[in-house]
Amino acid sequence: MGLFSRNKTVFVDSDILVIGGGMAGCGATYESRYWGRDKKVIVVEKANIERSGAVAQGLYAINCYMGMQWDENQPEDHVRYARNDLMGLVREDLGYDIARHVDSTVHKFEEWGLPIMKDPETGRYQREGQWQIMIHGESYKPIVAEAARKAATEVYNRIMVTHLLMDKTKPNRVAGAVGFNVRSGEFYVFRAKAVIVAAGGASHIFKPRAVGEGMGRTWYAPWSSASAYALPILTGAKMTQMENRIVLTRFKDGYGPVGAYFLHLKTYTENAYGDEYETTWYEHTKELVGDYIDRHPVPTCLRNHAFLEEVKAGRGPIRMVTKEVFQDPHKETIGWENFLGMTIGQAVVWASQNIDPKHTNPELTTSEPYVMGSHATCSGAWASGPEDYAPDEYQWGYNRMMTVDGLFGAGDTIGGTAHKFSSGSFTEGRIAGKAAVNYVNDLGTEQPEVREAEYEGLKTVVFQPMENYEVGRNEIVAGTVSPSYMLPIHGLQRLEKIMDEYVGGISAHYTTNEPLLTRGLELLNMLKEDLAHLGAEDLHQLQRAWELHHRVTASECVTQHTMFRTETRWPGYYYRADHPKLDDTDWHCFTLSQYDRESGAWELEKAPVYHIVD
Ligand SMILES: Cc1cc2nc3c(=O)[nH]c(=O)nc-3n(C[C@H](O)[C@H](O)[C@H](O)COP(=O)(O)OP(=O)(O)OC[C@H]3O[C@@H](n4cnc5c(N)ncnc54)[C@H](O)[C@@H]3O)c2cc1C
């Protein structure tokens, strides 16, 4: 028995366990209560749901709203839009399901107190673009969290979930989860009839542009640590499109968003010499991807591609032309306010670098890659679709249930459904919550049970990094480097370097090939071996240690998928230099992976893409 196995164990029973209280988790909690008045609904969150997740510091726009009440868009239109942006590959059944319900979610947000800007002439919500509406969103997350708090039986904040628990009798059925309180060190065993994973996306798996002291400044939230992927992967749940990482064009050094600038302020970009450059790359891009370059709007990855090629040709930096539009005081205010509600750091960067966008066109850059399922890419778990809309092949159980019984997901967790954003993630949480209640109702007396040996074994494993530190620190004679353990930050930097250099990060110009991926996997395996020797000096570092574990698992999955898809489907997100062209004959399909916990082997396969909407 290890030193820290003596930490108290707390048992919590529930009907529905929601892991992660971000947008999707709050939606899942709210809806589980609506359909399951008598159910015990528990939320477990590693931070505090009041200000947790990717929406923590607020947003300036809700990026997914149809406006069906004014006949602005229909759900089918959104499916077409997302399909086009993802170069043909989305789960149309899941996307349609979100789009048909998302407006009601946004109306609830307004009812709960979220200020949504109105067009003074029409009285409708102020549009930023075809899908986006503008909000005064600094308090977006606390408003949404209040609804979840009131709906939940109990919210357990400051508990990081490290592993899922499986059922004693049915090996492919989930039975709960374990984790630890990051403040008190108590070990938690959550027993549940259904589990909804809503633990956000993955930043910091590729080396960020901001390093050293600035490494906490990434575009996607630095606390999005891939638990949404690692937890299901380790149970054997199938994952999809994990190669489909996202790279974003953002204002340099602060990762400030460009959506309001392009869509609302109508600013545009130019190269270092003041020239338009996208048309320069038209023929070249057409050779790579064919007609996809002629689609409207031009898919996000292809716009990145022109940017990257122009920079490679030595005509960078690319700048956003703000000087013209900022002469209008109203638009100037909007330009600044856009950061104040969402990315205040960008305003600080500009102030510190003497950039006044009224007089200087600010530089743009492309970010390091992120893995996520709710923004303009769709990595995540392979989920069963809605029964009234999904083709047979996409239906094996309850809506949003993964390939593991009783295990549901929403938001960044679920793959194949890009462009759901904050409102769509909450909506998908609602869909998963309703389905989970049905699942629990149908269970009857045949309910999952956890194994004592499993959670007791995990207790030792979870606290092992503290034990490693406690014992190993005696060998240190100077500094912090121990011969027998590795600190989480060192492991993280090693992971980021491997992913960056071998799997298509910034320093490889987003480019990889089979030999690089093969070596990357070898190095990831060596890193995995060393994770058993992580050392954590306190509970905070223990959390970092488990975040690293989750990031490494997700990274391995990303690398396997990138190896499997022998084409370059999304130039601008990443390039397979050995297969530089889009190949619709062989690869107009989803990629699926499954990890075998016992053998450590991955199995990859293709799944068909069904086009349901014309
Ligand atoms: C910079 C940025 C700008 C964006 N701009 C917009 C925008 O303008 N409009 C828009 O609509 N959307 C925007 N989005 C997208 C939106 O934020 C996401 O789509 C949405 O938050 C995804 O919801 P989620 O619940 O999947 O993840 P999150 O909201 O990130 O929630 C995940 C939760 O899980 C918790 N968690 C993670 N791991 C664990 C664990 N192991 N144990 C317990 N808890 C855990 C996290 O702390 C977090 O609370 C933006 C995102 C970012 C990062």
XYZ file of C-alpha atoms and ligand atoms in Angstrom:
667
model
C 0.000 0.000 0.000
C 1.419 3.366 -1.042
C 1.861 6.403 1.186
C -1.073 8.199 -0.375
C -3.435 5.221 -0.573
C -4.396 6.209 2.943
C -6.222 9.280 1.590
C -9.903 9.125 2.414
C -12.179 7.525 -0.193
C -15.560 9.164 -0.792
C -18.323 7.202 -2.542
C -20.997 9.001 -4.547
C -23.934 7.196 -6.151
C -25.891 8.612 -9.040
C -28.208 7.776 -11.867
C -26.437 10.108 -14.253
C -22.874 11.280 -13.839
C -21.831 14.286 -15.919
C -18.055 14.660 -16.244
C -17.095 18.270 -16.970
C -19.352 21.228 -16.228
C -18.584 23.344 -19.309
C -21.142 24.205 -21.976
C -22.059 20.636 -22.893
C -21.985 19.434 -19.272
C -24.314 22.229 -18.171
C -26.701 21.371 -21.019
C -26.603 17.683 -20.103
C -27.352 18.467 -16.468
C -30.203 20.823 -17.260
C -31.930 18.397 -19.596
C -31.311 15.296 -17.449
C -33.238 16.998 -14.685
C -36.046 18.019 -17.071
C -36.693 14.441 -18.212
C -35.560 12.733 -15.028
C -37.292 14.581 -12.177
C -36.642 11.675 -9.815
C -33.077 11.031 -10.950
C -29.888 11.695 -9.051
C -27.865 13.875 -11.421
C -24.262 14.559 -10.380
C -21.795 16.917 -12.037
C -18.084 16.515 -11.423
C -15.789 19.314 -12.545
C -12.039 19.779 -12.107
C -12.363 23.573 -11.750
C -15.545 25.362 -10.659
C -18.463 25.371 -13.066
C -19.024 29.057 -12.370
C -16.053 29.913 -14.616
C -14.830 26.672 -16.140
C -14.179 25.457 -19.662
C -13.521 27.215 -22.931
C -16.181 29.864 -22.253
C -14.656 30.763 -18.881
C -13.647 34.291 -19.739
C -16.728 35.011 -21.834
C -17.575 35.243 -25.504
C -18.636 38.059 -27.784
C -20.742 35.958 -30.126
C -22.860 32.827 -30.149
C -21.621 31.147 -33.272
C -24.445 28.712 -33.914
C -27.959 30.148 -34.202
C -30.313 29.335 -37.073
C -32.889 32.121 -36.583
C -35.732 29.856 -37.661
C -38.302 32.194 -36.065
C -37.401 34.758 -38.732
C -36.756 32.204 -41.446
C -33.118 33.234 -41.569
C -31.714 29.688 -41.899
C -32.975 26.134 -41.680
C -31.125 23.183 -40.084
C -30.414 21.734 -43.543
C -28.553 24.940 -44.436
C -26.269 24.466 -41.455
C -25.534 20.873 -42.414
C -24.562 22.044 -45.911
C -22.368 24.759 -44.434
C -20.526 22.437 -42.023
C -20.131 19.743 -44.695
C -18.607 22.250 -47.079
C -16.220 23.606 -44.457
C -15.062 20.106 -43.493
C -14.321 19.191 -47.140
C -17.315 16.903 -47.382
C -16.987 14.866 -44.199
C -19.483 15.407 -41.372
C -22.013 13.269 -39.544
C -25.038 14.921 -41.097
C -27.477 13.157 -38.776
C -25.793 14.525 -35.654
C -25.310 17.998 -37.115
C -28.938 18.219 -38.199
C -30.044 17.064 -34.757
C -28.156 19.922 -33.097
C -29.233 22.520 -35.657
C -32.922 21.746 -35.272
C -32.746 22.295 -31.493
C -30.120 25.003 -31.098
C -32.448 28.009 -31.372
C -34.440 26.893 -28.344
C -31.189 26.712 -26.378
C -30.292 30.291 -27.279
C -33.784 31.476 -26.306
C -33.250 29.871 -22.901
C -29.934 31.683 -22.481
C -31.724 34.982 -23.114
C -34.477 34.059 -20.659
C -31.791 33.295 -18.051
C -30.319 36.781 -18.442
C -27.753 36.678 -21.235
C -27.816 40.047 -23.037
C -28.129 39.429 -26.778
C -27.592 42.441 -29.043
C -30.525 43.460 -31.225
C -30.580 44.996 -34.660
C -32.212 48.407 -33.995
C -34.034 48.357 -37.322
C -35.431 44.834 -37.433
C -35.551 44.009 -33.704
C -33.982 40.644 -34.504
C -30.779 39.392 -32.923
C -27.804 41.320 -34.282
C -26.031 39.086 -36.752
C -22.241 39.043 -36.986
C -22.349 36.572 -39.864
C -24.819 34.073 -41.280
C -24.615 31.833 -38.193
C -23.305 34.155 -35.494
C -25.240 36.493 -33.216
C -23.588 39.106 -31.022
C -23.845 39.047 -27.251
C -22.581 40.972 -24.245
C -21.042 37.728 -23.108
C -18.602 38.431 -20.293
C -20.932 36.563 -17.889
C -22.056 33.910 -20.367
C -20.614 31.012 -18.356
C -21.918 32.029 -14.900
C -25.399 32.447 -16.409
C -25.346 28.985 -17.965
C -23.766 27.452 -14.846
C -26.562 28.792 -12.651
C -29.101 26.748 -14.605
C -26.969 23.616 -14.220
C -26.411 24.244 -10.512
C -30.139 24.502 -9.928
C -30.802 21.355 -11.965
C -28.090 19.135 -10.461
C -28.605 17.034 -7.375
C -25.067 18.051 -6.497
C -22.088 19.656 -8.218
C -18.664 18.393 -7.144
C -16.196 21.118 -8.051
C -12.393 20.733 -7.920
C -12.411 17.036 -8.673
C -10.405 15.794 -11.581
C -11.703 12.575 -13.095
C -8.825 10.312 -14.061
C -10.458 7.035 -15.160
C -13.831 5.539 -15.991
C -14.982 2.392 -14.203
C -16.421 -0.581 -16.036
C -19.229 -2.888 -15.024
C -18.455 -6.038 -13.056
C -20.451 -8.332 -15.308
C -20.710 -6.637 -18.704
C -17.217 -5.717 -19.892
C -18.471 -3.168 -22.457
C -20.642 -1.226 -20.013
C -19.599 1.819 -18.012
C -20.319 1.876 -14.286
C -18.807 5.134 -13.021
C -15.554 7.029 -12.651
C -12.786 7.824 -10.207
C -10.914 11.028 -9.496
C -9.376 13.101 -6.762
C -10.108 16.418 -5.125
C -7.394 18.786 -6.294
C -7.575 20.744 -3.025
C -8.063 18.097 -0.311
C -6.614 14.964 -1.927
C -9.685 12.869 -1.194
C -10.188 9.998 -3.616
C -13.652 9.843 -5.192
C -15.486 6.802 -6.489
C -18.546 7.810 -8.506
C -20.931 4.937 -9.143
C -23.372 5.695 -11.947
C -25.929 4.045 -14.181
C -25.048 6.319 -17.106
C -22.053 8.582 -17.654
C -21.930 11.648 -19.907
C -18.411 12.782 -20.787
C -18.309 16.520 -21.508
C -14.712 17.300 -20.627
C -13.762 19.723 -23.427
C -11.097 19.673 -26.152
C -7.312 19.421 -26.243
C -4.757 22.197 -26.206
C -1.049 21.738 -25.484
C -0.620 18.501 -27.311
C 1.349 20.306 -30.027
C 4.047 22.775 -29.051
C 2.447 26.219 -28.841
C 3.840 29.316 -30.485
C 3.970 30.882 -27.036
C 6.695 29.134 -25.052
C 8.546 29.719 -21.794
C 6.744 32.124 -19.498
C 4.073 32.696 -22.143
C 3.122 29.054 -22.649
C -0.175 29.485 -20.811
C -1.333 31.749 -23.639
C -2.807 29.439 -26.208
C -5.899 29.897 -28.355
C -7.918 26.991 -26.988
C -8.128 27.020 -23.203
C -4.875 25.729 -21.653
C -6.930 23.697 -19.183
C -8.608 21.742 -22.003
C -6.471 18.688 -21.370
C -7.922 15.960 -23.610
C -9.798 14.092 -20.870
C -12.808 14.053 -23.193
C -10.835 11.739 -25.481
C -8.589 9.807 -23.099
C -11.395 8.693 -20.781
C -13.457 7.015 -23.551
C -10.386 5.773 -25.479
C -9.181 3.807 -22.465
C -12.538 2.034 -22.181
C -12.315 0.906 -25.808
C -14.813 3.440 -27.183
C -14.374 4.059 -30.912
C -13.063 7.467 -31.926
C -13.485 9.267 -35.222
C -11.676 11.926 -37.275
C -8.938 12.357 -34.663
C -6.559 13.409 -37.464
C -8.794 16.424 -38.156
C -6.909 18.879 -35.947
C -7.583 22.609 -36.220
C -5.219 25.469 -36.968
C -6.534 28.998 -36.583
C -5.656 32.284 -38.152
C -5.531 34.723 -35.273
C -4.025 38.072 -34.288
C -0.387 37.495 -33.501
C 0.823 36.851 -29.945
C -2.558 37.270 -28.258
C -4.563 34.727 -30.336
C -7.272 37.410 -30.561
C -10.295 36.266 -32.604
C -10.790 37.496 -36.160
C -14.443 36.548 -36.725
C -15.955 39.914 -35.814
C -13.272 41.648 -37.850
C -13.889 39.676 -41.035
C -17.634 39.224 -40.737
C -18.918 42.330 -39.015
C -16.280 44.988 -39.606
C -15.510 43.646 -43.099
C -11.760 43.976 -42.721
C -9.532 41.971 -45.071
C -5.966 40.654 -45.217
C -2.924 41.552 -47.285
C 0.668 40.413 -47.513
C 3.734 42.361 -46.351
C 3.702 44.391 -49.571
C 0.070 45.364 -49.347
C -1.062 42.850 -51.977
C -4.048 40.511 -51.997
C -2.618 36.986 -52.081
C -5.439 34.408 -52.002
C -5.941 34.423 -55.786
C -2.187 33.818 -56.259
C -2.694 30.336 -54.807
C -5.950 29.458 -56.544
C -4.550 27.193 -59.306
C -2.100 25.506 -56.949
C -4.852 24.755 -54.429
C -7.167 23.517 -57.166
C -4.546 20.973 -58.154
C -4.508 19.659 -54.601
C -8.211 19.624 -53.744
C -10.116 20.074 -57.003
C -13.481 21.802 -56.890
C -13.478 22.279 -53.125
C -11.622 25.549 -53.714
C -14.613 26.859 -55.677
C -17.078 26.324 -52.839
C -18.689 29.227 -51.008
C -17.694 30.082 -48.406
C -14.162 28.842 -49.108
C -13.429 26.112 -46.519
C -11.486 27.454 -43.514
C -8.520 25.133 -44.043
C -8.054 26.341 -47.628
C -7.942 29.967 -46.516
C -5.224 28.942 -44.051
C -3.467 27.168 -46.918
C -3.137 30.357 -48.992
C -1.852 32.196 -45.899
C 0.772 29.514 -45.212
C 1.935 29.346 -48.824
C 2.284 33.112 -49.021
C 4.403 33.146 -45.867
C 6.513 30.244 -47.186
C 7.068 32.252 -50.380
C 8.667 34.936 -48.223
C 5.967 37.565 -48.481
C 4.898 37.562 -44.851
C 3.815 38.803 -42.471
C 0.160 38.716 -43.369
C -1.716 41.655 -41.885
C -5.326 42.478 -41.178
C -6.234 45.798 -42.809
C -7.884 47.674 -39.959
C -6.729 51.220 -40.676
C -9.635 52.008 -42.996
C -12.500 50.679 -40.952
C -11.154 51.996 -37.627
C -11.599 55.570 -38.877
C -15.295 55.046 -38.098
C -15.532 55.574 -34.295
C -18.461 53.159 -33.948
C -16.576 50.372 -35.694
C -13.421 51.185 -33.754
C -15.381 50.649 -30.537
C -16.710 47.319 -31.783
C -13.168 46.250 -32.700
C -11.922 46.824 -29.160
C -15.044 45.590 -27.371
C -14.764 42.323 -29.256
C -11.649 41.590 -27.206
C -12.970 42.907 -23.913
C -15.726 40.292 -23.707
C -13.544 37.389 -24.798
C -9.764 37.817 -25.203
C -8.717 40.856 -23.262
C -5.088 39.728 -23.572
C -5.051 40.760 -27.240
C -5.790 44.373 -26.316
C -2.941 44.228 -23.788
C -0.557 42.779 -26.392
C -1.391 45.578 -28.821
C -0.916 48.191 -26.127
C 2.442 46.669 -25.180
C 3.604 46.503 -28.817
C 2.521 50.039 -29.745
C -0.152 48.775 -32.124
C -3.131 51.058 -32.551
C -5.199 49.372 -35.284
C -6.365 52.789 -36.426
C -2.819 53.571 -37.514
C -1.129 50.149 -37.871
C -2.470 47.059 -39.583
C -1.881 44.275 -37.020
C -0.095 41.037 -37.900
C -1.893 37.728 -38.086
C -0.441 34.285 -37.535
C -1.543 30.668 -37.685
C -1.847 28.857 -34.380
C -0.442 25.512 -33.318
C -2.898 22.638 -33.930
C -5.640 21.763 -31.425
C -7.898 18.748 -31.220
C -11.568 19.352 -30.611
C -15.047 18.480 -31.738
C -17.095 21.650 -31.464
C -15.339 24.388 -33.458
C -14.368 24.194 -37.127
C -13.126 20.595 -36.827
C -14.780 17.430 -35.634
C -12.506 15.051 -33.730
C -14.074 12.928 -31.023
C -16.000 9.848 -30.076
C -18.092 7.883 -32.550
C -21.671 8.203 -31.354
C -25.031 6.680 -32.136
C -27.369 9.079 -33.945
C -30.984 10.244 -33.519
C -33.474 7.455 -34.173
C -35.690 9.482 -36.514
C -32.847 10.692 -38.706
C -29.687 8.592 -38.521
C -28.992 5.875 -41.120
C -29.025 2.332 -39.686
C -25.268 2.096 -39.698
C -25.035 5.103 -37.384
C -27.503 3.703 -34.868
C -26.716 1.076 -32.298
C -28.360 2.464 -29.193
C -29.386 5.699 -27.621
C -28.698 9.090 -29.179
C -25.109 10.251 -28.429
C -24.177 6.948 -26.799
C -20.672 5.869 -27.710
C -19.773 2.303 -28.637
C -19.577 1.545 -24.904
C -22.925 0.893 -23.196
C -24.136 3.689 -20.937
C -21.333 6.035 -22.003
C -22.600 9.241 -23.608
C -20.856 12.387 -24.777
C -21.460 15.945 -25.951
C -19.649 19.065 -27.133
C -15.972 18.678 -27.888
C -16.224 15.014 -26.882
C -18.320 13.902 -29.857
C -16.792 13.570 -33.313
C -18.177 14.257 -36.763
C -20.111 17.406 -35.870
C -18.131 20.559 -36.444
C -19.483 24.080 -36.013
C -21.627 23.465 -32.969
C -19.691 25.978 -30.843
C -20.969 27.082 -27.423
C -24.713 26.957 -28.135
C -24.489 23.714 -30.122
C -22.392 22.092 -27.384
C -25.002 22.986 -24.768
C -27.685 21.658 -27.142
C -25.817 18.419 -27.697
C -25.500 18.108 -23.918
C -29.279 18.412 -23.707
C -29.704 15.701 -26.358
C -27.284 13.394 -24.500
C -28.987 14.133 -21.160
C -32.406 13.176 -22.461
C -31.057 9.976 -24.023
C -29.197 9.056 -20.823
C -32.411 9.378 -18.813
C -34.123 7.000 -21.261
C -31.207 4.605 -20.956
C -31.410 4.611 -17.153
C -35.200 4.161 -17.249
C -34.779 1.151 -19.529
C -32.101 -0.494 -17.380
C -34.643 -1.941 -14.986
C -33.104 -4.109 -12.301
C -30.101 -5.068 -14.394
C -27.831 -2.268 -13.236
C -24.083 -1.753 -13.489
C -21.863 -2.469 -10.526
C -18.279 -1.412 -9.950
C -15.522 -3.810 -8.850
C -13.794 -3.008 -5.579
C -10.494 -4.357 -6.874
C -10.696 -1.990 -9.844
C -11.179 1.219 -7.897
C -8.773 0.220 -5.150
C -6.117 -0.521 -7.769
C -6.765 2.814 -9.416
C -6.405 4.602 -6.099
C -2.807 3.440 -5.904
C -2.202 4.343 -9.537
C -3.733 7.826 -9.212
C -1.534 8.870 -6.280
C 1.609 7.141 -7.561
C 3.183 10.406 -8.854
C 3.085 11.837 -5.294
C 4.690 8.710 -3.967
C 7.362 8.869 -6.686
C 8.139 12.424 -5.638
C 8.129 11.736 -1.924
C 10.618 8.907 -2.307
C 12.676 10.195 -5.234
C 13.290 13.728 -3.984
C 15.784 12.386 -1.468
C 18.127 11.651 -4.340
C 18.288 15.268 -5.502
C 21.538 16.968 -4.631
C 20.919 20.242 -6.458
C 18.157 21.922 -8.473
C 14.948 20.062 -9.288
C 16.065 17.241 -11.557
C 15.730 13.835 -9.991
C 17.333 10.665 -11.350
C 14.177 8.677 -10.659
C 11.206 10.830 -11.588
C 10.075 13.247 -14.271
C 8.061 16.387 -13.521
C 4.769 16.895 -15.414
C 6.093 20.029 -17.138
C 9.042 18.075 -18.531
C 6.728 15.362 -19.804
C 4.470 17.978 -21.366
C 7.334 19.656 -23.173
C 8.536 16.311 -24.449
C 5.056 15.480 -25.736
C 4.687 18.848 -27.444
C 8.077 18.472 -29.116
C 7.250 15.010 -30.449
C 3.879 16.096 -31.794
C 5.337 19.294 -33.225
C 8.230 17.702 -35.056
C 6.718 14.386 -36.123
C 2.961 14.834 -36.381
C 2.719 18.174 -38.190
C 3.108 21.091 -35.796
C 4.289 24.648 -36.374
C 8.000 23.980 -36.665
C 7.379 21.297 -39.338
C 5.095 23.744 -41.152
C 2.170 21.415 -40.348
C 3.760 18.723 -42.520
C 4.344 15.051 -41.812
C 4.742 11.716 -43.632
C 4.764 8.019 -42.846
C 8.388 7.759 -41.654
C 7.919 10.785 -39.402
C 4.686 9.398 -37.968
C 6.295 5.996 -37.416
C 9.127 7.576 -35.463
C 6.657 9.813 -33.639
C 4.768 6.749 -32.447
C 8.005 5.130 -31.253
C 8.875 8.239 -29.268
C 5.351 8.475 -27.861
C 5.677 4.887 -26.675
C 8.912 5.723 -24.879
C 7.198 8.699 -23.280
C 4.323 6.453 -22.207
C 6.790 4.121 -20.482
C 8.250 7.069 -18.602
C 4.850 8.317 -17.425
C 4.953 5.657 -14.718
C 7.797 7.723 -13.243
C 6.020 11.071 -13.071
C 6.664 12.911 -9.817
C 4.146 15.313 -8.269
C 5.178 17.480 -5.363
C 1.615 18.489 -4.476
C -1.995 18.027 -5.550
C -1.696 20.728 -8.162
C 1.151 18.849 -9.799
C -0.827 15.614 -9.445
C -3.518 17.218 -11.573
C -0.869 18.237 -14.097
C 0.387 14.644 -14.103
C -3.034 13.251 -14.976
C -3.674 15.941 -17.534
C -0.432 14.852 -19.165
C -1.550 11.207 -19.156
C -4.751 12.222 -20.930
C -2.909 14.380 -23.442
C -0.509 11.580 -24.302
C -3.338 9.095 -24.872
C -5.170 11.539 -27.130
C -1.932 12.349 -28.978
C -1.295 8.712 -29.730
C -4.790 8.469 -31.147
C -4.225 11.581 -33.300
C -0.984 10.101 -34.636
C -2.592 6.749 -35.446
C -5.391 8.461 -37.355
C -2.978 10.733 -39.214
C -1.023 7.667 -40.285
C -4.166 5.824 -41.398
C -5.608 8.535 -43.663
C -3.198 8.447 -46.589
C -4.278 11.711 -48.204
C -4.163 15.424 -47.456
C -7.851 16.177 -46.944
C -7.506 19.510 -45.143
C -4.474 21.453 -46.448
C -3.995 24.355 -44.075
C -4.671 22.123 -41.058
C -2.002 19.534 -41.889
C -0.180 17.978 -44.827
C 0.772 14.361 -45.533
C 3.742 15.188 -47.777
C 3.759 11.599 -49.056
C 0.088 11.917 -50.083
C -0.248 15.615 -50.911
C -3.640 15.514 -52.650
C -7.214 15.083 -51.538
C -8.384 11.635 -52.606
C -12.175 11.385 -52.770
C -12.062 7.930 -54.355
C -10.474 6.221 -51.373
C -10.965 8.648 -48.510
C -14.437 10.163 -48.732
C -15.072 8.381 -45.458
C -14.659 8.665 -41.696
C -11.689 7.115 -39.942
C -12.429 5.122 -36.792
C -10.006 3.843 -34.170
C -10.315 1.549 -31.203
C -7.744 1.061 -28.488
C -7.285 -2.252 -26.729
C -6.355 -1.575 -23.139
C -5.012 -5.072 -22.554
C -2.666 -5.289 -25.539
C -2.083 -1.563 -26.117
C -2.894 -2.111 -29.811
C -4.935 0.206 -32.044
C -7.335 -0.935 -34.718
C -8.292 1.436 -37.487
C -11.096 1.191 -40.013
C -13.134 3.290 -42.408
C -16.814 4.164 -41.975
C -19.054 5.505 -44.731
C -20.147 9.128 -44.952
C -23.877 9.345 -45.668
C -25.130 12.486 -47.345
C -28.624 12.858 -45.990
C -29.163 16.497 -46.896
C -29.126 17.400 -50.630
C -10.784 31.146 -27.597
C -12.115 30.550 -27.899
C -13.055 31.292 -28.565
C -14.299 30.774 -28.832
N -15.204 31.581 -29.424
C -16.488 31.180 -29.529
C -17.474 32.105 -29.950
O -17.203 33.266 -30.240
N -18.752 31.659 -30.001
C -19.111 30.388 -29.671
O -20.301 30.067 -29.716
N -18.181 29.480 -29.270
C -16.885 29.857 -29.185
N -15.918 28.971 -28.734
C -16.259 27.543 -28.628
C -16.886 27.113 -27.303
O -16.207 27.687 -26.252
C -16.846 25.594 -27.230
O -17.486 25.097 -28.378
C -17.544 25.001 -26.006
O -17.075 25.589 -24.832
C -17.350 23.489 -25.953
O -18.086 22.993 -24.888
P -17.616 21.704 -24.042
O -18.572 21.548 -22.927
O -17.369 20.585 -24.953
O -16.196 22.112 -23.446
P -15.886 23.170 -22.288
O -16.894 24.257 -22.302
O -14.468 23.546 -22.438
O -16.103 22.352 -20.946
C -15.292 21.266 -20.562
C -15.321 21.177 -19.050
O -14.756 19.945 -18.608
C -13.942 20.185 -17.463
N -12.961 19.079 -17.387
C -11.987 18.801 -18.282
N -11.328 17.687 -17.917
C -11.898 17.250 -16.769
C -11.651 16.142 -15.912
N -10.705 15.245 -16.195
N -12.409 16.009 -14.796
C -13.382 16.915 -14.511
N -13.660 17.981 -15.290
C -12.938 18.136 -16.418
C -13.330 21.544 -17.768
O -12.808 22.149 -16.625
C -14.524 22.271 -18.366
O -15.314 22.883 -17.393
C -14.637 29.453 -28.454
C -13.676 28.686 -27.783
C -12.434 29.235 -27.492
C -11.429 28.438 -26.734
